[in-house]
Tab-separated table of N, CA and C in Angstrom:
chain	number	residue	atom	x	y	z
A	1	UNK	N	-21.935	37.371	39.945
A	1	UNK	CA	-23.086	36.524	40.220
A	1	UNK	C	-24.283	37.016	39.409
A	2	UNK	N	-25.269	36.229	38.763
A	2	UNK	CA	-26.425	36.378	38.401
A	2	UNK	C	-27.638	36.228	39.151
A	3	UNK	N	-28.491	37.432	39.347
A	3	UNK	CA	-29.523	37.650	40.547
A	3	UNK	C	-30.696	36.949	39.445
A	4	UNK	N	-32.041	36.506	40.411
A	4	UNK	CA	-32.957	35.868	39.555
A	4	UNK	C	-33.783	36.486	40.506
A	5	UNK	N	-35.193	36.507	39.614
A	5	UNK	CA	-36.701	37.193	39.901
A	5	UNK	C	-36.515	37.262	41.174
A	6	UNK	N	-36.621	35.720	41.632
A	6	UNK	CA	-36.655	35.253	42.705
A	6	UNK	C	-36.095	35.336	43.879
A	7	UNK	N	-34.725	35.821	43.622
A	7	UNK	CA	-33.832	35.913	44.679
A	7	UNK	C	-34.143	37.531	45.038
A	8	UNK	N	-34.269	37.933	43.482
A	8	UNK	CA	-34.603	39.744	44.149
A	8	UNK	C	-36.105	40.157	45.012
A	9	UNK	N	-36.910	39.246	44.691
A	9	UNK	CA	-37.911	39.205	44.747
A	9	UNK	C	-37.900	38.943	46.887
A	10	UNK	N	-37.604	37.641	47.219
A	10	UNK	CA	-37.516	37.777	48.464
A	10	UNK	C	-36.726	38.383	49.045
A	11	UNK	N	-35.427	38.652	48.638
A	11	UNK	CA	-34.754	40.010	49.143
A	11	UNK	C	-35.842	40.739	49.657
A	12	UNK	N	-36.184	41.478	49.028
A	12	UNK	CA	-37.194	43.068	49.095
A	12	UNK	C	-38.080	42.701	49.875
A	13	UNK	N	-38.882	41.451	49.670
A	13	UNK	CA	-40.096	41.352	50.634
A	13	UNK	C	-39.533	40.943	52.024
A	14	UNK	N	-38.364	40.466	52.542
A	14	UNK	CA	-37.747	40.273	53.985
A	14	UNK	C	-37.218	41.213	54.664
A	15	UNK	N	-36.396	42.324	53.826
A	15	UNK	CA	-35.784	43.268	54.135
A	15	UNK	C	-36.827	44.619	54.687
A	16	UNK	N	-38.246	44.591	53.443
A	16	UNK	CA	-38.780	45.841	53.558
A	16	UNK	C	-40.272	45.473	54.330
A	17	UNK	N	-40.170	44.252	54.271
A	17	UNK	CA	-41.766	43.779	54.861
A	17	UNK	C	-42.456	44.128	54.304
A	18	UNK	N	-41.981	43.836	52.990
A	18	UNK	CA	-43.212	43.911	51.537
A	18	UNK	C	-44.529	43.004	51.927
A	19	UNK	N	-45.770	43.568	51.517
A	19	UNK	CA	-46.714	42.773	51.514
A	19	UNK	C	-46.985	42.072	50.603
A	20	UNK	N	-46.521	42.913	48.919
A	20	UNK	CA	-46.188	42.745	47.700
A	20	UNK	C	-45.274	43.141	46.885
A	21	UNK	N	-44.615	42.137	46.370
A	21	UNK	CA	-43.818	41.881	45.331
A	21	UNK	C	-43.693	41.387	44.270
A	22	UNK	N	-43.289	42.553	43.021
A	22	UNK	CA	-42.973	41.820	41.721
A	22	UNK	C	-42.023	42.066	41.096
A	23	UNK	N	-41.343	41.506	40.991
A	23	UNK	CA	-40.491	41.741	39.490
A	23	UNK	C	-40.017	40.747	38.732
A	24	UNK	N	-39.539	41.881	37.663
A	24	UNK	CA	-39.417	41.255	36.789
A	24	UNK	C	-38.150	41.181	35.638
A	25	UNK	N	-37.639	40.257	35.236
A	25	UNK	CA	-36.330	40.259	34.372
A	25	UNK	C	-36.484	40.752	33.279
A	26	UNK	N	-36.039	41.472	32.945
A	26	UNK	CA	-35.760	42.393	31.330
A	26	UNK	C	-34.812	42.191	30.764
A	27	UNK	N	-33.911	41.490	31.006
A	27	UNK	CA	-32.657	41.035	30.461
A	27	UNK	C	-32.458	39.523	29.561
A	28	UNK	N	-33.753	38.885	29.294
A	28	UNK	CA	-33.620	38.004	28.826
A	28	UNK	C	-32.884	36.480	29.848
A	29	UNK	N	-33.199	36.615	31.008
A	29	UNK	CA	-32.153	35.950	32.122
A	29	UNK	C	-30.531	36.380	32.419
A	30	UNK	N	-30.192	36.948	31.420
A	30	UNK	CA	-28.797	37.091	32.195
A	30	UNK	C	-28.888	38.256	33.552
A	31	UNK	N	-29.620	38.508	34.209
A	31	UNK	CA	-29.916	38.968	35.509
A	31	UNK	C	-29.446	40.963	35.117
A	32	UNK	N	-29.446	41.574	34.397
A	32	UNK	CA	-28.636	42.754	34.211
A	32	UNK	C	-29.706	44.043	34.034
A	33	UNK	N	-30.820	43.462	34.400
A	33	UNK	CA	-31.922	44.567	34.049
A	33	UNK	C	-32.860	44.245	34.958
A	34	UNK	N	-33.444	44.580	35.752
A	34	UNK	CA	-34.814	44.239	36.639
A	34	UNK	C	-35.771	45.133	36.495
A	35	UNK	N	-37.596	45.570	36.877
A	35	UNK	CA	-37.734	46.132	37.368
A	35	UNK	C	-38.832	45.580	38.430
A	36	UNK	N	-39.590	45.899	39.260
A	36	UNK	CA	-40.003	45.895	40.080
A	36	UNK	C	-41.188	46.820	40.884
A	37	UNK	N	-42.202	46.369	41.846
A	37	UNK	CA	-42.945	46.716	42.226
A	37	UNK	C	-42.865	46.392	43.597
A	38	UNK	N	-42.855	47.068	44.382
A	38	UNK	CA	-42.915	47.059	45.707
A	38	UNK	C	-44.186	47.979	46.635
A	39	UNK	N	-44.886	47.003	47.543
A	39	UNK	CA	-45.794	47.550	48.451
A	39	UNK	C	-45.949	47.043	49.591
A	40	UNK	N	-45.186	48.446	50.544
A	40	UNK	CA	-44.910	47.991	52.107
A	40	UNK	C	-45.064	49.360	52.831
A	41	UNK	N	-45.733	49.256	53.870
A	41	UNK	CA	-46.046	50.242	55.003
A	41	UNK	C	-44.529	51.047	54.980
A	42	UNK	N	-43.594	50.257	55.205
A	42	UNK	CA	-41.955	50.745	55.421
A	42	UNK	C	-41.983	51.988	54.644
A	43	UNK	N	-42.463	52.847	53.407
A	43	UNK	CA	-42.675	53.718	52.816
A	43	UNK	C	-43.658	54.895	52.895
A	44	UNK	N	-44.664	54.626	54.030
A	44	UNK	CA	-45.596	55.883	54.678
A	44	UNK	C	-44.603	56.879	55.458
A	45	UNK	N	-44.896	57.813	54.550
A	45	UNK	CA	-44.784	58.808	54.807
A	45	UNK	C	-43.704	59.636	53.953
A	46	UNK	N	-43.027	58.429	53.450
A	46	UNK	CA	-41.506	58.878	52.569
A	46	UNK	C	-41.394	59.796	51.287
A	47	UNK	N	-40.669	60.563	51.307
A	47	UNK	CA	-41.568	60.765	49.450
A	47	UNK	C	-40.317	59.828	49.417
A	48	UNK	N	-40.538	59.921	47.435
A	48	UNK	CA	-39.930	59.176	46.635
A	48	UNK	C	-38.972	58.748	46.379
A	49	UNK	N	-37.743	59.302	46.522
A	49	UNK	CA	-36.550	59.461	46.052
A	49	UNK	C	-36.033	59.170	47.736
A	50	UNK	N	-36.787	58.951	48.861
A	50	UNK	CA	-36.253	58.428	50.542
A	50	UNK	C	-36.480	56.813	50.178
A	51	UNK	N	-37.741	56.741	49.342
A	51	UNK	CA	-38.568	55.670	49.148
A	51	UNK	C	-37.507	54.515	48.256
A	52	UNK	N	-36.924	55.287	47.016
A	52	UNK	CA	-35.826	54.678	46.475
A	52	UNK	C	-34.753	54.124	46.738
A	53	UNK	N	-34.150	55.551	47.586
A	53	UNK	CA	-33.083	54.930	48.571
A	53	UNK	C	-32.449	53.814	49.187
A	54	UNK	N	-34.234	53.637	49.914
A	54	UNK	CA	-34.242	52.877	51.021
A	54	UNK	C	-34.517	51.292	50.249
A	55	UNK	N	-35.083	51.479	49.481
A	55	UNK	CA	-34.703	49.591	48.286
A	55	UNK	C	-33.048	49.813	47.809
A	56	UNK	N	-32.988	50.765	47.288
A	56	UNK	CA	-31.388	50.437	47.067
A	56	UNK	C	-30.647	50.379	47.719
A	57	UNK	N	-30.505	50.541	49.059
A	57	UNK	CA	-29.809	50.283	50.447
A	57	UNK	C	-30.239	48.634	50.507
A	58	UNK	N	-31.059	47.989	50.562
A	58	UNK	CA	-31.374	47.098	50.775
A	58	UNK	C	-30.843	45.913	49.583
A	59	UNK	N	-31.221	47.075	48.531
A	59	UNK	CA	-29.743	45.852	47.321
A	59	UNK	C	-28.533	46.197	47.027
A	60	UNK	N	-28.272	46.934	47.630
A	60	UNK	CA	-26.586	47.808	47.804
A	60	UNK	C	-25.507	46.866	46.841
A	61	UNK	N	-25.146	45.906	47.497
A	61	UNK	CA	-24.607	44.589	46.785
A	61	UNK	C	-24.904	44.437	45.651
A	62	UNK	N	-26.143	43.912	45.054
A	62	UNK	CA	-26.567	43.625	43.907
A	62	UNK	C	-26.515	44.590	42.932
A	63	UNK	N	-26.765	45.292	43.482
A	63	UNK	CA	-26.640	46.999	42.070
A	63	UNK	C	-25.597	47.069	41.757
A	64	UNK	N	-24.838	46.663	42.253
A	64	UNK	CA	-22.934	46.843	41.576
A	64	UNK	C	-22.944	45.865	40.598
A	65	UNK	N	-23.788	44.795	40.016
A	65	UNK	CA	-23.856	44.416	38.831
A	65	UNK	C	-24.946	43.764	37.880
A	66	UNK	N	-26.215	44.567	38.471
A	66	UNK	CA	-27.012	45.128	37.854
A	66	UNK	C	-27.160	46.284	37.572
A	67	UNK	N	-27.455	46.156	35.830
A	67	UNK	CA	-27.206	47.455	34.951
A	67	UNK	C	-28.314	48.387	34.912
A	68	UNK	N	-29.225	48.039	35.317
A	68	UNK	CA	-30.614	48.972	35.406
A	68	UNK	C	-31.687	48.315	36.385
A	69	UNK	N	-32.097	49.281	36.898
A	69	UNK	CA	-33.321	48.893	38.124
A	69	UNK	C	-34.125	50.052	38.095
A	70	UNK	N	-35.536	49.678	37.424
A	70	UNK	CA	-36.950	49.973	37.852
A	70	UNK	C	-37.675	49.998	39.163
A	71	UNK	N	-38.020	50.808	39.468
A	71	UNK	CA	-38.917	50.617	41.078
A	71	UNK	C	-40.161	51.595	41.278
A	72	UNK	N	-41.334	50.795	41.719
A	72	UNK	CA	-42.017	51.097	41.664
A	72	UNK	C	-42.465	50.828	43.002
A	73	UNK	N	-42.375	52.263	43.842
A	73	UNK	CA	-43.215	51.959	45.418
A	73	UNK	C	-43.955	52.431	45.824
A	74	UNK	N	-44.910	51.767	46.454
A	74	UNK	CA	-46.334	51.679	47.092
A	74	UNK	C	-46.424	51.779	48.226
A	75	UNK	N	-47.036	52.677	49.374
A	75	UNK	CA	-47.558	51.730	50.463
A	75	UNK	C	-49.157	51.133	50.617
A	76	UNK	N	-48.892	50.164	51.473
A	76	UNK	CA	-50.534	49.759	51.325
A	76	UNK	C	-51.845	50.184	50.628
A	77	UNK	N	-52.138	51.456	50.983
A	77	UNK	CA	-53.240	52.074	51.088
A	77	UNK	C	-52.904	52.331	49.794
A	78	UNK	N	-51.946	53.116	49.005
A	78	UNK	CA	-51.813	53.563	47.898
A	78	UNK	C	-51.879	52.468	47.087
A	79	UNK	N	-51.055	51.365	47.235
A	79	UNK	CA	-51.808	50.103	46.375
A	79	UNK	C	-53.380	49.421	46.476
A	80	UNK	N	-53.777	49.810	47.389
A	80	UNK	CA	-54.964	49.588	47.522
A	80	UNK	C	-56.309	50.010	46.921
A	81	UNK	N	-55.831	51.428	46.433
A	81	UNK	CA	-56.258	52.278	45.919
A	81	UNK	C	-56.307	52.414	44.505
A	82	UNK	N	-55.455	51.326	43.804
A	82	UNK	CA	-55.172	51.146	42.443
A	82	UNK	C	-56.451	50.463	41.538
């Protein structure tokens, strides 16, 4: 299957109770490269690599054929702060 912005996009924000979400296709559309920005409370307190995890648990499925994933996570305050 081929994942789109879009589909990854509300994934993440339903699953993680993103407040914000972006990403974006790097693959030219064939869905095989993403990366992404994520900012959700769900990540206070986490360091980074709990923080990672816990999106790739959430695309578990999809990563088995997507070839690369970017992530970039925030919580609130820290995006706020940008």
């Amino acid at each position: 299957m081929v994942y789109t912005e879009a589909y990854i996009k509300e994934k993440l924000a339903k699953e993680l109770d993103a407040v914000h979400v972006e990403v974006t296709d790097e693959s030219d559309g064939c869905g095989a490269k993403f990366s992404a920005v994520i900012v959700s409370d769900k990540f206070q307190g986490k360091p980074l690599l709990a923080r990672h995890r816990l999106v790739n648990s959430v695309l578990q499925e999809e990563l088995k054929t997507i070839h690369a994933f970017t992530q970039k996570t925030l919580t609130v305050e820290q995006w706020k702060q940008q």
